[in-house]
XYZ file of C-alpha atoms in Angstrom:
555
model
C 0.038 -0.093 0.218
C 1.131 3.441 -0.882
C 1.843 5.787 2.374
C -0.461 8.627 2.371
C 1.442 12.176 2.307
C 1.730 13.837 5.391
C 0.107 16.864 4.253
C -3.299 14.873 3.467
C -2.957 12.859 6.817
C -2.769 16.099 8.955
C -5.242 16.198 11.704
C -7.437 19.198 11.629
C -8.869 20.541 14.893
C -12.365 20.844 14.848
C -12.623 24.562 15.887
C -10.156 25.378 13.008
C -12.756 23.642 10.559
C -15.729 25.814 12.279
C -13.671 29.136 11.580
C -13.252 27.987 7.963
C -16.889 27.175 7.467
C -17.765 30.768 9.172
C -14.997 32.394 6.774
C -16.685 30.653 3.872
C -20.317 31.805 4.818
C -18.815 35.297 5.091
C -17.818 35.157 1.714
C -20.726 33.758 0.122
C -22.799 36.627 1.691
C -20.469 39.360 0.640
C -20.969 37.712 -2.860
C -24.463 37.769 -2.852
C -24.780 41.298 -1.672
C -22.549 42.483 -4.712
C -24.718 40.372 -6.868
C -27.755 42.036 -5.618
C -26.691 45.344 -6.345
C -26.417 44.298 -9.939
C -29.699 42.783 -9.926
C -31.847 45.638 -8.453
C -32.494 47.193 -11.517
C -33.848 44.408 -13.275
C -35.813 43.518 -10.146
C -37.488 47.038 -9.878
C -38.743 46.162 -13.634
C -40.334 43.146 -12.915
C -42.130 44.425 -10.051
C -45.113 45.936 -11.943
C -45.779 42.568 -13.844
C -45.465 40.898 -10.642
C -48.056 43.315 -8.929
C -50.291 42.884 -11.876
C -50.498 39.323 -11.644
C -51.308 39.687 -7.831
C -53.826 41.698 -8.740
C -55.505 39.357 -10.996
C -55.307 36.447 -7.964
C -56.686 38.554 -5.500
C -59.638 39.769 -7.704
C -60.400 36.032 -8.486
C -59.177 36.105 -11.949
C -58.433 32.291 -12.813
C -54.984 31.984 -14.101
C -54.566 29.744 -17.496
C -53.141 26.262 -16.693
C -50.242 25.342 -19.044
C -51.229 21.676 -18.579
C -54.751 21.742 -19.416
C -56.178 20.018 -22.078
C -58.212 22.058 -24.821
C -62.131 21.534 -24.815
C -62.727 23.232 -28.059
C -62.656 19.739 -29.828
C -64.277 17.798 -27.360
C -67.984 16.786 -27.650
C -70.732 18.740 -25.887
C -71.299 16.471 -23.049
C -67.667 15.710 -22.301
C -67.397 19.663 -21.947
C -70.064 20.238 -19.592
C -68.676 17.313 -17.420
C -65.374 18.864 -17.172
C -66.811 22.194 -16.797
C -68.762 20.635 -13.654
C -65.624 18.769 -12.271
C -63.035 21.782 -12.771
C -65.070 24.095 -10.634
C -63.443 26.716 -8.757
C -60.036 26.149 -7.672
C -59.171 26.428 -3.783
C -57.153 29.630 -4.403
C -59.836 31.455 -6.245
C -62.263 30.703 -3.887
C -60.022 31.343 -0.723
C -59.265 34.622 -2.145
C -63.025 35.328 -2.961
C -63.439 34.778 0.754
C -60.896 37.248 1.498
C -62.314 39.520 -0.808
C -66.111 39.464 -0.171
C -66.605 43.095 -0.413
C -65.197 43.067 -3.913
C -67.371 40.367 -5.156
C -70.599 40.971 -2.800
C -72.988 41.933 -5.892
C -72.304 38.735 -7.869
C -72.363 36.337 -4.607
C -75.873 35.561 -4.847
C -76.119 34.260 -8.449
C -72.803 32.297 -8.134
C -73.487 30.252 -4.893
C -76.338 28.627 -6.451
C -74.266 26.848 -9.102
C -71.159 26.180 -6.892
C -70.017 22.699 -6.917
C -69.857 20.277 -3.772
C -66.181 20.365 -4.099
C -65.702 24.125 -3.889
C -63.472 25.448 -0.844
C -66.203 27.229 0.524
C -68.584 24.294 0.763
C -65.651 22.192 2.407
C -65.199 24.953 4.911
C -69.023 24.618 5.521
C -69.003 20.857 5.886
C -66.081 20.698 7.950
C -67.702 23.564 10.483
C -70.933 21.093 10.552
C -68.607 18.059 11.439
C -67.015 20.215 14.280
C -70.220 21.087 15.906
C -71.462 17.827 15.662
C -68.082 16.389 17.616
C -68.746 18.493 20.710
C -71.599 16.368 22.146
C -72.659 16.254 25.568
C -72.116 13.214 27.738
C -75.056 10.829 28.178
C -77.104 11.099 31.111
C -76.121 9.343 34.182
C -77.843 8.990 37.492
C -74.716 10.023 39.302
C -72.558 13.284 39.256
C -68.805 12.678 38.504
C -66.187 14.063 40.661
C -63.758 16.377 39.424
C -60.773 17.179 41.501
C -59.763 20.317 40.009
C -59.939 23.574 42.158
C -62.654 25.869 40.951
C -62.467 29.674 41.422
C -66.138 30.541 40.614
C -69.303 28.645 40.266
C -72.591 30.036 38.853
C -76.005 28.236 39.367
C -78.715 28.924 36.492
C -82.560 27.684 36.763
C -85.791 28.557 35.370
C -87.532 28.457 38.867
C -86.658 30.631 41.869
C -84.114 28.896 44.229
C -84.940 27.444 47.678
C -82.055 29.477 49.070
C -81.202 32.938 48.897
C -77.933 35.211 50.048
C -79.887 36.815 52.784
C -79.880 34.740 56.057
C -81.576 35.108 59.177
C -79.856 34.772 62.509
C -81.071 31.196 63.096
C -80.402 29.910 59.756
C -76.537 31.280 59.827
C -75.918 29.829 63.369
C -77.194 26.466 62.546
C -75.466 26.639 59.189
C -72.250 27.119 60.935
C -72.939 24.598 63.740
C -73.710 21.872 61.588
C -70.652 22.429 59.248
C -68.406 22.671 62.067
C -69.622 19.392 63.845
C -70.272 17.566 60.138
C -73.527 16.777 60.762
C -76.569 15.766 58.649
C -79.155 17.690 59.439
C -81.870 15.559 57.920
C -80.797 12.417 59.620
C -79.957 13.928 63.050
C -82.514 14.838 65.619
C -81.405 18.146 66.669
C -83.152 21.497 67.369
C -80.929 23.121 64.663
C -82.764 24.968 61.920
C -83.602 22.600 58.808
C -84.536 25.255 56.267
C -82.992 25.282 52.836
C -81.070 28.375 53.591
C -79.424 26.982 56.600
C -78.379 23.750 54.600
C -76.999 26.010 51.585
C -75.032 28.125 54.019
C -73.500 24.979 55.346
C -72.399 23.960 51.924
C -70.683 27.384 51.195
C -68.376 27.236 54.369
C -64.852 26.015 54.232
C -61.476 26.177 56.443
C -58.313 27.978 55.136
C -55.255 28.871 56.484
C -53.372 31.346 56.558
C -56.118 33.726 56.072
C -55.413 37.698 55.661
C -58.284 39.771 54.805
C -56.161 42.354 52.717
C -54.370 39.797 50.301
C -55.871 37.171 47.965
C -54.623 33.919 48.898
C -56.561 32.074 46.380
C -55.800 31.670 43.609
C -51.891 32.432 44.600
C -51.565 34.865 41.790
C -49.347 37.738 42.332
C -50.902 39.749 39.616
C -54.078 40.078 41.343
C -52.786 41.377 44.475
C -51.934 44.886 45.376
C -48.360 45.712 45.271
C -48.451 48.409 47.352
C -49.215 46.249 50.732
C -46.879 45.757 53.170
C -44.088 43.477 52.614
C -44.004 40.815 55.524
C -40.594 39.354 54.266
C -39.142 42.636 55.645
C -40.676 41.988 59.178
C -39.051 38.850 60.766
C -41.322 38.667 63.600
C -44.413 38.295 61.620
C -42.943 36.094 58.798
C -41.530 33.727 61.709
C -45.034 33.329 63.237
C -46.783 32.750 60.188
C -44.444 30.276 59.246
C -44.787 28.573 62.728
C -48.754 28.729 62.843
C -48.745 27.226 59.107
C -46.505 24.383 59.785
C -48.634 23.276 62.976
C -51.596 23.478 60.462
C -49.943 21.318 57.869
C -49.389 19.154 60.838
C -52.724 19.047 62.004
C -54.163 18.325 58.619
C -51.723 15.638 57.748
C -52.555 13.844 61.101
C -56.294 13.931 60.049
C -55.533 12.276 56.980
C -53.574 9.501 58.265
C -56.261 9.035 60.767
C -58.699 9.329 57.866
C -60.579 11.778 59.808
C -60.384 14.052 56.728
C -60.891 12.974 53.069
C -58.318 15.687 51.317
C -56.942 18.885 51.509
C -54.972 21.162 48.869
C -51.737 22.932 49.675
C -51.801 25.833 47.284
C -48.289 27.267 46.580
C -47.188 30.243 44.193
C -45.695 27.569 41.907
C -47.307 24.335 42.504
C -50.599 22.769 44.056
C -50.583 19.600 46.251
C -53.610 17.677 46.818
C -53.262 15.018 49.812
C -55.961 12.137 49.680
C -56.579 9.782 52.262
C -56.301 6.051 52.138
C -59.699 4.717 50.290
C -60.283 7.987 47.976
C -60.710 6.893 44.540
C -59.619 3.159 45.145
C -55.927 3.851 46.493
C -55.208 1.553 49.463
C -52.686 4.056 50.799
C -52.349 7.768 51.588
C -51.066 9.623 48.418
C -50.281 12.779 47.064
C -50.713 14.753 43.535
C -48.493 17.585 42.535
C -49.013 19.940 39.808
C -47.516 21.788 37.939
C -43.791 20.564 38.535
C -40.282 21.475 37.271
C -37.070 19.625 36.564
C -35.761 21.163 39.244
C -38.474 20.322 41.897
C -38.411 16.616 40.620
C -34.724 16.517 40.895
C -35.034 17.714 44.739
C -37.230 14.900 45.285
C -34.813 12.445 43.900
C -32.209 14.122 46.101
C -34.611 13.436 48.950
C -34.794 9.826 47.952
C -38.611 10.051 47.322
C -39.894 7.757 44.729
C -42.718 9.074 42.561
C -44.487 8.457 39.307
C -45.558 10.603 36.451
C -48.774 8.784 35.493
C -49.607 11.508 32.696
C -46.144 11.614 31.035
C -46.108 9.572 27.794
C -44.376 6.021 28.272
C -41.543 6.728 26.299
C -40.484 9.576 28.377
C -41.151 8.058 31.571
C -38.153 7.698 34.053
C -37.534 4.560 36.038
C -40.403 4.356 38.685
C -40.285 3.044 42.215
C -42.079 0.177 43.805
C -39.990 -2.417 41.974
C -38.880 -5.864 42.869
C -35.333 -6.870 44.049
C -34.736 -8.355 40.907
C -35.709 -5.145 38.504
C -33.726 -3.187 41.047
C -30.554 -5.281 40.631
C -31.004 -5.446 36.827
C -31.266 -1.613 36.664
C -28.206 -1.157 39.099
C -26.189 -3.293 36.784
C -27.398 -1.564 33.863
C -26.363 2.048 35.309
C -22.899 0.445 36.185
C -22.674 -0.869 32.591
C -23.396 2.760 31.127
C -20.810 4.489 33.637
C -18.384 1.931 32.114
C -19.255 2.872 28.622
C -18.910 6.340 29.341
C -15.365 5.901 30.733
C -14.404 3.786 27.673
C -15.739 6.635 25.317
C -13.743 9.139 27.071
C -10.592 6.957 26.882
C -10.959 6.272 23.402
C -11.548 9.891 22.266
C -8.110 10.655 24.310
C -6.215 7.710 22.171
C -7.907 9.267 18.921
C -6.140 12.334 19.958
C -9.227 14.783 21.036
C -8.373 17.295 23.360
C -9.663 17.143 26.986
C -11.100 20.622 26.410
C -13.157 19.009 23.435
C -14.451 16.000 25.203
C -15.273 18.262 27.787
C -17.495 20.236 25.290
C -18.966 16.908 23.910
C -19.932 15.997 27.542
C -21.382 19.211 27.895
C -23.352 19.140 24.614
C -24.864 15.693 25.776
C -25.939 17.219 29.136
C -27.737 20.165 27.330
C -29.479 17.748 25.217
C -30.598 15.627 28.189
C -31.501 18.433 30.238
C -33.944 19.705 27.032
C -35.732 16.528 27.303
C -36.198 16.609 30.931
C -37.936 20.014 30.509
C -40.159 19.600 27.830
C -42.927 18.650 30.151
C -42.458 21.358 32.854
C -45.418 23.025 33.843
C -48.005 21.123 31.879
C -50.390 18.217 32.716
C -47.940 15.843 31.959
C -45.451 16.992 34.732
C -48.046 15.886 37.491
C -46.154 13.929 40.072
C -47.859 10.949 42.016
C -46.518 10.139 45.603
C -47.886 7.134 47.295
C -47.742 5.265 50.559
C -44.675 5.457 52.886
C -43.081 8.090 50.401
C -45.806 10.696 51.667
C -44.158 11.045 54.779
C -40.627 11.756 53.695
C -42.459 14.553 50.907
C -44.374 15.643 53.965
C -40.941 16.334 55.779
C -39.796 17.887 52.567
C -42.726 20.306 52.144
C -42.171 21.568 55.594
C -38.555 22.541 54.673
C -39.146 23.447 51.313
C -37.693 27.104 50.865
C -39.291 27.309 47.250
C -42.906 26.765 48.598
C -42.831 30.567 50.151
C -42.092 33.394 47.704
C -38.860 35.645 48.974
C -40.308 38.717 46.618
C -43.452 40.237 45.564
C -46.944 40.766 47.593
C -47.110 37.327 49.090
C -43.290 37.383 49.988
C -43.045 35.457 53.239
C -46.478 34.205 53.256
C -46.909 30.654 53.479
C -48.929 28.315 50.915
C -52.565 28.166 51.435
C -54.359 25.207 52.806
C -57.677 24.491 52.070
C -59.826 21.586 53.866
C -63.571 20.560 54.214
C -63.137 19.612 57.823
C -61.512 21.819 60.922
C -58.087 21.955 61.652
C -55.431 23.657 64.103
C -55.291 27.275 63.308
C -57.924 27.066 60.564
C -60.011 29.844 59.906
C -63.691 29.441 59.132
C -64.505 30.954 55.744
C -67.588 31.520 53.523
C -67.899 31.421 49.988
C -69.090 35.067 48.441
C -72.814 34.523 47.309
C -74.460 36.886 44.808
C -77.821 36.328 43.385
C -79.092 37.876 40.348
C -82.328 37.836 38.035
C -81.671 37.746 34.288
C -84.439 38.080 31.817
C -83.911 36.542 28.228
C -86.626 36.436 25.190
C -89.330 37.135 27.841
C -88.218 34.506 30.144
C -86.904 34.674 33.521
C -83.875 32.887 34.640
C -82.261 32.963 38.335
C -78.508 32.672 38.843
C -76.541 32.487 41.969
C -72.888 33.110 41.833
C -70.382 31.441 44.359
C -66.991 33.216 44.558
C -63.858 31.630 46.372
C -62.356 28.245 46.360
C -64.846 25.639 45.225
C -63.842 22.195 46.752
C -64.990 19.171 45.059
C -67.485 18.080 47.991
C -68.977 21.656 47.772
C -70.546 21.047 44.448
C -71.773 17.412 45.594
C -73.382 19.114 48.883
C -75.176 21.468 47.012
C -76.685 19.139 44.570
C -77.584 16.874 47.569
C -79.612 19.269 48.996
C -81.184 20.404 45.343
C -85.007 19.067 45.103
C -84.749 16.217 42.535
C -87.434 17.333 40.765
C -85.942 20.992 40.098
C -83.565 21.361 37.141
C -80.159 23.098 37.557
C -77.371 24.121 35.247
C -74.114 24.812 36.837
C -70.992 26.639 34.915
C -67.544 26.667 36.468
C -64.434 28.776 36.173
C -61.373 26.289 36.962
C -57.799 26.911 38.316
C -55.886 25.782 34.910
C -53.135 24.394 36.517
C -55.211 21.893 38.891
C -57.001 20.181 35.832
C -54.477 17.220 35.765
C -55.988 15.960 39.073
C -58.808 14.427 37.381
C -56.863 13.049 34.528
C -55.187 10.785 36.691
C -56.291 7.200 35.671
C -56.465 4.831 38.483
C -54.610 1.237 38.059
C -55.020 -1.195 35.317
C -58.247 -3.168 35.322
C -56.348 -6.078 36.643
C -55.620 -4.442 39.663
C -59.174 -3.001 39.725
C -60.602 -6.497 39.687
C -57.976 -7.719 42.590
C -59.346 -4.521 44.568
C -62.978 -5.350 43.853
C -62.081 -9.292 45.103
C -60.563 -7.722 48.341
C -63.538 -5.349 48.888
C -61.326 -2.147 48.952
C -63.868 -0.189 48.174
C -66.161 -1.116 50.938
C -63.485 -1.072 53.348
C -62.529 2.379 52.374
C -65.971 3.806 52.680
C -66.116 2.128 56.373
C -62.806 3.457 57.281
C -63.826 7.009 56.135
C -67.230 6.995 57.937
C -66.044 9.747 60.298
C -64.238 12.030 57.676
C -67.156 14.689 57.513
C -68.472 13.896 54.142
C -72.167 12.598 53.631
C -72.554 8.768 53.200
C -73.986 9.152 49.677
C -71.203 11.787 48.673
C -68.651 9.579 50.317
C -69.462 6.411 48.092
C -68.818 8.583 45.020
C -65.449 9.751 46.206
C -64.380 6.233 47.233
C -65.198 4.715 43.975
C -62.395 3.252 41.784
C -64.157 3.615 38.670
C -62.458 6.016 36.067
C -65.418 6.800 34.361
C -66.554 8.604 37.527
C -63.755 11.365 37.711
C -63.432 13.533 34.881
C -62.992 17.314 34.036
C -66.355 19.485 33.476
C -67.075 23.221 32.847
C -70.681 22.505 32.482
C -72.992 20.712 34.361
C -76.679 19.962 33.848
C -79.468 18.251 36.075
C -82.851 17.324 34.603
C -85.195 17.036 37.165
C -87.805 14.822 34.731
C -85.175 12.046 33.799
C -83.221 12.601 37.127
C -80.074 12.349 35.403
C -76.943 14.399 34.864
C -74.968 15.547 31.567
C -71.680 17.361 31.626
C -69.385 18.804 29.001
């Protein structure tokens, strides 16, 4: 074999190749700029002809097709057939739609002769198809559970509501007493007021901590708060006091969840919202937490704290290795990771032997790390970033949440204010708060409609409590305004069908209802919340109840 000359075998450094490539691109750009000055005169001459061509297109003048077959020598029947098939082109009809004012005078005569294949008819047919797709859910005898936090709820009815926003002294007192004691007024033999107004006021109450009347702590949006208010971060004593009472409140709620005396509660921080649910809710045998939205940094924090979690809404090909593995799976995974580390070391050794500098190897490793970082951040702050933590891992997350610095904003109107805790049952340092109720009467086309607005954090049990006190013969329509970041809660589907069958064989749902009998929910409502059927949990923005058929529909 002939030896390769030394000049051809010379090793070119990658940085030198990049410099040569950039220099070549600059030369090409300079040459194009010089050529562009020469062609400017010829370009200006052709502008008028191009403008005329565009004017013809905009005015819907059909251009001549160079490949079109002449129809002069065709028979009459074939000529008519070709004219029917070759109706208005897509371009022509599209510009007609854009230039309606220009062709308004002749639109009435042309629409009668338009073929079915015209672009306008295709648009019309697509619009009809889309309207037919948006159908309501078929009537069901039960109302689904939506774990989404809602900030507003509006009730519509053709009949006047049995309740109103004006309360008597006895009605307000009885509503507060029955709510704080978790009493079912209809079943308990008490001297409390059992009027519809008292029951409705009971449905409008909830527990919150912290409660600062001059700040909007739900939803946790810094844009809606007045920036001129006092910054609590500058007053260390107030900041410390708020944090200590918040820790006691969170511990109290966590103990209630563990002992199944509270069905659920929410932790609303500036960057995320956590939903704690007791064992037995939605068929889960253990206490569990749902967090959304999350970021790569927050998930890495959980990994550093050795907290195993799942991402059930993340696509299969993008999911990381999950917890709850067998010993064999963990051993195999450990061995694979060890082999990958050895491969990385061998790659670096091979590149060193090939004469690549250490700085270039470092640059290659940095590029690979950036690619991995980008793929991990694709689902950040989306529904797919939802994190599910179950079992004993919840205890570790609870300790992590107590010490999580990112849960409290360091700057802004809510600086130094701990996350908002929302629960349907009382807890330590919790403040009894009521939803704001506004009543309206609307007249449309000579028909009177009665409206009732509820403003504030609408918990999942609040809706079911209101439907429970509604008369079965009265139809009602309810619309909602959701907190967008919490919609992912209702998208989490329970285990596979096989695990559901095992749960039914063990009687997990029945035991869950029995163990949660003291959680403060009505027995009828608790049955829906403990159901493991994924069809009974979904997102909805509009709910309708028909008194004639006794069924619910939602969209």
